[in-house]
mmCIF file of C-alpha atoms and ligand atoms in Angstrom:
data_model
loop_
_atom_site.group_PDB
_atom_site.id
_atom_site.type_symbol
_atom_site.label_atom_id
_atom_site.label_comp_id
_atom_site.label_asym_id
_atom_site.label_seq_id
_atom_site.Cartn_x
_atom_site.Cartn_y
_atom_site.Cartn_z
ATOM 1 C CA MET A 1 18.356 -71.134 22.512
ATOM 2 C CA LYS A 2 16.703 -72.566 25.618
ATOM 3 C CA VAL A 3 13.010 -73.492 25.557
ATOM 4 C CA VAL A 4 11.383 -71.980 28.658
ATOM 5 C CA ALA A 5 7.782 -72.895 27.858
ATOM 6 C CA GLU A 6 5.872 -74.840 25.234
ATOM 7 C CA PRO A 7 3.037 -72.985 23.486
ATOM 8 C CA ASN A 8 -0.377 -73.970 24.735
ATOM 9 C CA SER A 9 -2.016 -75.865 21.871
ATOM 10 C CA THR A 10 -5.520 -74.971 23.089
ATOM 11 C CA ALA A 11 -4.838 -71.281 22.570
ATOM 12 C CA LEU A 12 -2.971 -71.706 19.288
ATOM 13 C CA ALA A 13 -5.379 -74.063 17.531
ATOM 14 C CA PRO A 14 -6.573 -74.219 14.861
ATOM 15 C CA HIS A 15 -4.810 -71.519 12.825
ATOM 16 C CA GLY A 16 -2.129 -69.880 15.000
ATOM 17 C CA PHE A 17 -1.972 -66.270 16.104
ATOM 18 C CA ASP A 18 -2.615 -63.154 14.008
ATOM 19 C CA PHE A 19 -0.262 -60.918 16.034
ATOM 20 C CA CYS A 20 2.925 -59.504 14.491
ATOM 21 C CA PRO A 21 6.171 -61.341 15.343
ATOM 22 C CA GLY A 22 7.417 -60.223 18.763
ATOM 23 C CA CYS A 23 4.056 -58.834 19.895
ATOM 24 C CA GLY A 24 3.503 -59.258 23.629
ATOM 25 C CA TYR A 25 -0.180 -60.088 23.223
ATOM 26 C CA GLY A 26 0.490 -63.733 22.364
ATOM 27 C CA SER A 27 2.413 -64.148 25.625
ATOM 28 C CA VAL A 28 -0.486 -62.651 27.580
ATOM 29 C CA LEU A 29 -2.931 -64.945 25.836
ATOM 30 C CA LEU A 30 -0.842 -68.031 26.587
ATOM 31 C CA ALA A 31 -0.443 -66.976 30.227
ATOM 32 C CA LEU A 32 -4.179 -66.407 30.495
ATOM 33 C CA THR A 33 -4.929 -69.802 28.965
ATOM 34 C CA ASP A 34 -2.599 -71.482 31.457
ATOM 35 C CA VAL A 35 -4.311 -69.757 34.378
ATOM 36 C CA VAL A 36 -7.796 -70.605 33.144
ATOM 37 C CA ALA A 37 -6.807 -74.273 32.745
ATOM 38 C CA GLU A 38 -6.302 -74.366 36.531
ATOM 39 C CA LEU A 39 -9.695 -72.835 37.337
ATOM 40 C CA ASP A 40 -12.828 -74.863 38.005
ATOM 41 C CA GLN A 41 -14.928 -72.531 35.827
ATOM 42 C CA LYS A 42 -14.235 -70.728 32.580
ATOM 43 C CA PRO A 43 -14.429 -66.938 32.789
ATOM 44 C CA VAL A 44 -16.393 -64.936 30.273
ATOM 45 C CA PHE A 45 -14.193 -62.431 28.443
ATOM 46 C CA MET A 46 -15.121 -58.918 27.362
ATOM 47 C CA VAL A 47 -12.684 -57.960 24.619
ATOM 48 C CA ASP A 48 -12.161 -54.325 23.605
ATOM 49 C CA ILE A 49 -11.474 -53.006 20.109
ATOM 50 C CA GLY A 50 -7.809 -52.773 19.086
ATOM 51 C CA CYS A 51 -5.108 -55.328 18.309
ATOM 52 C CA VAL A 52 -6.496 -57.036 21.390
ATOM 53 C CA ASP A 53 -9.429 -58.170 19.263
ATOM 54 C CA PHE A 54 -7.080 -60.587 17.449
ATOM 55 C CA MET A 55 -7.410 -62.557 20.707
ATOM 56 C CA THR A 56 -11.095 -63.323 20.304
ATOM 57 C CA ALA A 57 -10.659 -66.534 18.302
ATOM 58 C CA HIS A 58 -8.277 -67.945 20.930
ATOM 59 C CA MET A 59 -9.883 -67.025 24.243
ATOM 60 C CA PRO A 60 -10.267 -69.846 26.762
ATOM 61 C CA GLY A 61 -13.963 -69.075 27.339
ATOM 62 C CA ASP A 62 -16.962 -67.215 25.947
ATOM 63 C CA VAL A 63 -16.254 -63.809 24.411
ATOM 64 C CA ILE A 64 -18.310 -60.648 24.064
ATOM 65 C CA MET A 65 -16.773 -57.700 22.216
ATOM 66 C CA GLY A 66 -17.325 -54.271 23.686
ATOM 67 C CA PRO A 67 -17.401 -50.818 22.127
ATOM 68 C CA HIS A 68 -13.949 -49.230 22.127
ATOM 69 C CA GLY A 69 -12.913 -48.206 25.641
ATOM 70 C CA ARG A 70 -16.268 -49.113 27.197
ATOM 71 C CA THR A 71 -15.526 -52.745 27.944
ATOM 72 C CA GLY A 72 -15.262 -52.077 31.692
ATOM 73 C CA ALA A 73 -18.845 -50.801 31.678
ATOM 74 C CA LEU A 74 -20.010 -53.812 29.655
ATOM 75 C CA ALA A 75 -18.227 -56.208 32.025
ATOM 76 C CA SER A 76 -19.736 -54.412 35.044
ATOM 77 C CA GLY A 77 -23.256 -54.889 33.708
ATOM 78 C CA TYR A 78 -22.652 -58.540 32.838
ATOM 79 C CA LYS A 79 -21.235 -59.309 36.288
ATOM 80 C CA ARG A 80 -24.172 -57.668 38.016
ATOM 81 C CA MET A 81 -26.579 -59.874 36.036
ATOM 82 C CA GLN A 82 -24.434 -63.029 36.408
ATOM 83 C CA PRO A 83 -22.683 -62.618 39.781
ATOM 84 C CA ASP A 84 -21.533 -66.257 39.865
ATOM 85 C CA ARG A 85 -19.526 -65.946 36.656
ATOM 86 C CA LEU A 86 -15.865 -64.923 36.580
ATOM 87 C CA VAL A 87 -15.723 -61.866 34.324
ATOM 88 C CA CYS A 88 -12.564 -60.573 32.679
ATOM 89 C CA ALA A 89 -12.263 -57.457 30.511
ATOM 90 C CA ILE A 90 -9.222 -57.139 28.245
ATOM 91 C CA GLN A 91 -8.394 -53.710 26.860
ATOM 92 C CA GLY A 92 -5.586 -51.764 25.248
ATOM 93 C CA ASP A 93 -4.089 -48.678 26.887
ATOM 94 C CA GLY A 94 -5.779 -46.398 24.353
ATOM 95 C CA GLY A 95 -9.205 -47.818 25.121
ATOM 96 C CA PHE A 96 -8.753 -48.107 28.881
ATOM 97 C CA MET A 97 -6.886 -44.871 29.654
ATOM 98 C CA GLY A 98 -7.808 -42.676 26.697
ATOM 99 C CA LEU A 99 -11.107 -43.001 24.882
ATOM 100 C CA GLY A 100 -12.738 -44.977 27.696
ATOM 101 C CA ALA A 101 -11.066 -43.219 30.638
ATOM 102 C CA ALA A 102 -14.410 -42.117 32.132
ATOM 103 C CA GLU A 103 -15.857 -45.643 32.028
ATOM 104 C CA SER A 104 -12.638 -47.093 33.459
ATOM 105 C CA LEU A 105 -12.523 -44.527 36.254
ATOM 106 C CA HIS A 106 -16.114 -45.117 37.337
ATOM 107 C CA THR A 107 -15.765 -48.895 37.093
ATOM 108 C CA ALA A 108 -12.946 -48.503 39.624
ATOM 109 C CA VAL A 109 -14.872 -46.034 41.779
ATOM 110 C CA ARG A 110 -17.779 -48.506 42.002
ATOM 111 C CA GLY A 111 -15.379 -51.303 42.915
ATOM 112 C CA GLU A 112 -16.906 -53.681 40.386
ATOM 113 C CA GLN A 113 -16.257 -57.356 41.147
ATOM 114 C CA ILE A 114 -14.460 -57.991 37.875
ATOM 115 C CA THR A 115 -10.921 -58.412 36.580
ATOM 116 C CA ILE A 116 -9.463 -56.052 33.987
ATOM 117 C CA ILE A 117 -6.291 -56.809 32.040
ATOM 118 C CA VAL A 118 -4.869 -53.662 30.412
ATOM 119 C CA LEU A 119 -2.378 -54.170 27.609
ATOM 120 C CA ASN A 120 -0.134 -51.103 27.637
ATOM 121 C CA ASN A 121 1.948 -50.893 24.463
ATOM 122 C CA GLY A 122 2.196 -47.100 24.586
ATOM 123 C CA VAL A 123 0.474 -46.582 21.266
ATOM 124 C CA LEU A 124 -2.854 -46.904 19.437
ATOM 125 C CA ALA A 125 -1.566 -49.887 17.509
ATOM 126 C CA ASP A 126 -4.601 -51.156 15.624
ATOM 127 C CA THR A 127 -5.366 -47.833 13.940
ATOM 128 C CA GLY A 128 -1.830 -47.251 12.729
ATOM 129 C CA GLY A 129 0.342 -46.243 15.668
ATOM 130 C CA GLN A 130 -0.997 -42.919 16.926
ATOM 131 C CA LEU A 131 0.140 -41.194 20.116
ATOM 132 C CA ALA A 132 -1.544 -42.628 23.215
ATOM 133 C CA ALA A 133 -1.936 -41.260 26.748
ATOM 134 C CA THR A 134 0.906 -43.622 27.675
ATOM 135 C CA THR A 135 3.459 -42.809 24.936
ATOM 136 C CA LEU A 136 6.766 -41.856 26.565
ATOM 137 C CA ALA A 137 8.244 -38.371 26.210
ATOM 138 C CA GLY A 138 10.306 -38.095 23.057
ATOM 139 C CA LYS A 139 8.964 -41.334 21.596
ATOM 140 C CA ALA A 140 7.981 -40.888 17.971
ATOM 141 C CA THR A 141 4.848 -42.582 16.661
ATOM 142 C CA SER A 142 3.466 -42.820 13.126
ATOM 143 C CA THR A 143 1.403 -39.632 13.497
ATOM 144 C CA THR A 144 3.818 -37.825 15.831
ATOM 145 C CA PRO A 145 7.153 -38.221 14.023
ATOM 146 C CA LEU A 146 8.792 -35.627 16.279
ATOM 147 C CA GLY A 147 7.836 -37.611 19.349
ATOM 148 C CA ARG A 148 5.770 -36.804 22.410
ATOM 149 C CA GLY A 149 6.466 -33.185 23.368
ATOM 150 C CA PRO A 150 5.559 -30.880 26.267
ATOM 151 C CA GLN A 151 2.424 -29.774 24.394
ATOM 152 C CA HIS A 152 1.072 -33.327 24.799
ATOM 153 C CA GLY A 153 1.541 -33.402 28.572
ATOM 154 C CA PRO A 154 3.357 -36.207 30.375
ATOM 155 C CA PRO A 155 2.451 -39.907 30.071
ATOM 156 C CA LEU A 156 -0.649 -40.596 32.167
ATOM 157 C CA PRO A 157 -0.086 -42.552 35.421
ATOM 158 C CA PHE A 158 -3.626 -43.933 35.284
ATOM 159 C CA LEU A 159 -3.050 -47.099 37.301
ATOM 160 C CA GLU A 160 -1.391 -45.060 40.065
ATOM 161 C CA MET A 161 -4.483 -42.819 40.104
ATOM 162 C CA LEU A 162 -6.905 -45.745 40.230
ATOM 163 C CA ALA A 163 -4.858 -47.467 42.933
ATOM 164 C CA THR A 164 -5.793 -44.676 45.362
ATOM 165 C CA LEU A 165 -9.474 -45.652 45.144
ATOM 166 C CA GLY A 166 -10.980 -47.880 47.812
ATOM 167 C CA GLY A 167 -12.916 -49.875 45.193
ATOM 168 C CA VAL A 168 -9.683 -51.187 43.709
ATOM 169 C CA ALA A 169 -8.875 -54.325 45.667
ATOM 170 C CA TYR A 170 -5.828 -55.308 43.660
ATOM 171 C CA ALA A 171 -3.680 -53.445 41.131
ATOM 172 C CA GLU A 172 -0.417 -54.738 39.757
ATOM 173 C CA ARG A 173 1.797 -53.717 36.832
ATOM 174 C CA VAL A 174 3.874 -56.383 35.130
ATOM 175 C CA ALA A 175 6.095 -56.319 32.037
ATOM 176 C CA ILE A 176 6.804 -58.585 29.117
ATOM 177 C CA ASP A 177 10.528 -57.965 28.814
ATOM 178 C CA SER A 178 11.957 -61.308 29.941
ATOM 179 C CA ALA A 179 10.944 -64.915 30.550
ATOM 180 C CA LEU A 180 10.595 -64.009 34.230
ATOM 181 C CA GLY A 181 8.306 -61.151 33.251
ATOM 182 C CA VAL A 182 6.026 -63.549 31.393
ATOM 183 C CA ARG A 183 5.854 -65.792 34.482
ATOM 184 C CA ARG A 184 4.926 -62.746 36.551
ATOM 185 C CA VAL A 185 2.115 -61.964 34.114
ATOM 186 C CA ARG A 186 0.706 -65.446 34.713
ATOM 187 C CA ARG A 187 1.010 -65.120 38.488
ATOM 188 C CA ALA A 188 -0.625 -61.693 38.501
ATOM 189 C CA ILE A 189 -3.576 -62.868 36.404
ATOM 190 C CA ALA A 190 -4.108 -65.852 38.730
ATOM 191 C CA LYS A 191 -4.064 -63.506 41.715
ATOM 192 C CA ALA A 192 -6.547 -61.168 40.044
ATOM 193 C CA PHE A 193 -9.057 -63.998 39.575
ATOM 194 C CA GLU A 194 -8.589 -65.012 43.234
ATOM 195 C CA VAL A 195 -9.395 -61.441 44.254
ATOM 196 C CA GLN A 196 -12.505 -61.451 42.092
ATOM 197 C CA ARG A 197 -13.645 -64.666 43.765
ATOM 198 C CA SER A 198 -13.086 -63.168 47.199
ATOM 199 C CA GLY A 199 -15.513 -60.346 46.376
ATOM 200 C CA ALA A 200 -13.016 -57.731 47.595
ATOM 201 C CA GLY A 201 -13.497 -55.382 44.623
ATOM 202 C CA LEU A 202 -11.928 -54.595 41.296
ATOM 203 C CA SER A 203 -8.711 -56.374 40.298
ATOM 204 C CA ILE A 204 -6.597 -54.758 37.564
ATOM 205 C CA ILE A 205 -3.432 -56.012 35.913
ATOM 206 C CA GLU A 206 -1.546 -53.664 33.596
ATOM 207 C CA VAL A 207 0.860 -55.444 31.264
ATOM 208 C CA LEU A 208 3.670 -53.438 29.638
ATOM 209 C CA SER A 209 3.661 -55.117 26.263
ATOM 210 C CA PRO A 210 6.029 -54.779 23.286
ATOM 211 C CA CYS A 211 4.744 -53.582 19.913
ATOM 212 C CA PRO A 212 7.789 -54.022 17.663
ATOM 213 C CA THR A 213 5.807 -53.011 14.584
ATOM 214 C CA HIS A 214 4.886 -49.490 15.694
ATOM 215 C CA TRP A 215 7.991 -48.990 17.810
ATOM 216 C CA ARG A 216 9.993 -49.776 14.653
ATOM 217 C CA MET A 217 12.221 -52.173 16.549
ATOM 218 C CA ASP A 218 13.005 -55.855 16.432
ATOM 219 C CA SER A 219 11.736 -58.116 19.214
ATOM 220 C CA VAL A 220 14.932 -57.943 21.280
ATOM 221 C CA GLN A 221 15.121 -54.149 21.043
ATOM 222 C CA ALA A 222 11.460 -53.940 22.085
ATOM 223 C CA TRP A 223 12.092 -55.962 25.268
ATOM 224 C CA GLU A 224 15.125 -53.745 25.996
ATOM 225 C CA TYR A 225 13.055 -50.608 25.444
ATOM 226 C CA ILE A 226 10.581 -51.825 28.075
ATOM 227 C CA SER A 227 13.342 -52.712 30.565
ATOM 228 C CA GLU A 228 15.392 -49.555 30.056
ATOM 229 C CA SER A 229 12.781 -46.879 29.301
ATOM 230 C CA VAL A 230 9.134 -47.853 29.832
ATOM 231 C CA ARG A 231 9.664 -49.292 33.317
ATOM 232 C CA THR A 232 11.370 -46.115 34.516
ATOM 233 C CA VAL A 233 8.128 -44.214 33.813
ATOM 234 C CA TYR A 234 5.751 -47.084 34.584
ATOM 235 C CA PRO A 235 7.392 -49.064 37.424
ATOM 236 C CA THR A 236 6.294 -52.652 37.816
ATOM 237 C CA GLY A 237 4.963 -54.067 41.079
ATOM 238 C CA VAL A 238 1.863 -54.155 43.253
ATOM 239 C CA LEU A 239 0.236 -50.717 43.483
ATOM 240 C CA ALA A 240 -2.743 -51.659 45.648
ATOM 241 C CA ASP A 241 -3.658 -54.687 47.711
ATOM 242 C CA ARG A 242 -6.734 -54.298 49.906
ATOM 243 C CA ARG A 243 -7.629 -57.983 50.031
ATOM 244 C CA ASP A 244 -7.048 -58.545 53.729
ATOM 245 C CA THR A 245 -7.033 -55.120 55.268
ATOM 246 C CA GLY A 246 -10.375 -53.748 54.022
ATOM 247 C CA ASP A 247 -8.383 -50.480 53.877
ATOM 248 C CA THR A 248 -10.086 -47.686 51.945
HETATM 249 C C1 LIG B 1 -15.689 -45.195 19.779
HETATM 250 C C2 LIG B 1 -14.501 -45.527 18.913
HETATM 251 N N1 LIG B 1 -13.534 -44.621 18.764
HETATM 252 C C3 LIG B 1 -12.445 -44.905 18.009
HETATM 253 C C4 LIG B 1 -12.361 -46.123 17.370
HETATM 254 C C5 LIG B 1 -11.165 -46.418 16.498
HETATM 255 N N2 LIG B 1 -10.208 -47.266 17.148
HETATM 256 C C6 LIG B 1 -10.217 -48.610 17.008
HETATM 257 S S1 LIG B 1 -8.946 -49.381 17.767
HETATM 258 C C7 LIG B 1 -8.351 -47.874 18.292
HETATM 259 C C8 LIG B 1 -7.071 -47.762 19.076
HETATM 260 C C9 LIG B 1 -6.747 -48.937 19.891
HETATM 261 O O1 LIG B 1 -5.651 -48.627 20.728
HETATM 262 P P1 LIG B 1 -5.467 -49.439 22.075
HETATM 263 O O2 LIG B 1 -6.712 -49.437 22.849
HETATM 264 O O3 LIG B 1 -4.250 -48.935 22.743
HETATM 265 O O4 LIG B 1 -5.260 -50.928 21.554
HETATM 266 P P2 LIG B 1 -4.050 -51.524 20.674
HETATM 267 O O5 LIG B 1 -4.506 -51.489 19.252
HETATM 268 O O6 LIG B 1 -2.844 -50.711 20.938
HETATM 269 O O7 LIG B 1 -3.935 -52.918 21.170
HETATM 270 C C10 LIG B 1 -9.148 -46.822 17.891
HETATM 271 C C11 LIG B 1 -8.876 -45.398 18.188
HETATM 272 C C12 LIG B 1 -13.403 -47.050 17.571
HETATM 273 N N3 LIG B 1 -13.362 -48.274 17.024
HETATM 274 N N4 LIG B 1 -14.476 -46.728 18.328
HETATM 275 S S1 LIG B 2 0.643 -53.806 15.730
HETATM 276 FE FE1 LIG B 2 1.714 -54.042 17.690
HETATM 277 S S2 LIG B 2 0.130 -54.586 19.222
HETATM 278 FE FE2 LIG B 2 -0.723 -54.912 17.140
HETATM 279 S S3 LIG B 2 -0.369 -57.103 16.723
HETATM 280 FE FE3 LIG B 2 1.351 -55.937 15.837
HETATM 281 S S4 LIG B 2 2.954 -55.898 17.453
HETATM 282 FE FE4 LIG B 2 1.003 -56.502 18.423
HETATM 283 MG MG1 LIG B 3 -2.278 -49.681 22.716
#
């Protein structure tokens, strides 16, 4: 096996991660820590409720936990009171696109000068693996053993919807399904902070992230599932970039 990156000891210390083996959240955390190490100020992080809250002990900066799904609203208020701080909300797909969809939508409509990282694992992982707005058609979850059916509607293209709004300065979807994918996560997060600094508007990064535990797969199968299935419904790439054009 080839080592492509050494774990960042700042993020891992003192007791290692609490994520399941093969979870994508550790890769996001390490990428985030690398990006923050290059910045001249530490962001303040607003962490949502979900498996994402296992990140709190490892964040490279101050942390405030938000009520489930409402972290975008909390981050908006903080940024308005502390406009010189870099503010980053981190939320799961269930919180961002489901229970907190209204707060997320209006944060985007207002074009808040914050960065949001959405961890899309297609499931409500922390509460036991329930169907989420993002679960793919046919995919079984713990509480929907027959899989997502027509009665549930199709998976929600929430980032595509938000990308149409003038307040969204930057929106990119990336995937943890390869070493290259992890590098792209890092690059996208760095870009999102640049956008926040430029004052252009909201920057959002959606990360397609494996959850081997609730997908009932091993780590390799989970990466393959993202490459072969999730990315066909949720294509990766830049969905909005209004940094230079001022386009609405
Ligand atoms: C207002 C509110 N509703 C519901 C819950 C229960 N709850 C906690 S975490 C969670 C699901 C989290 O799913 P997601 O946001 O996708 O994060 P993941 O666990 O997948 O990382 C739910 C429904 C809560 N804590 N607060
Ligand atoms: S349940 Fe899924 S999202 Fe939660 S820590 Fe485990 S692998 Fe990660
Ligand atoms: Mg989730």
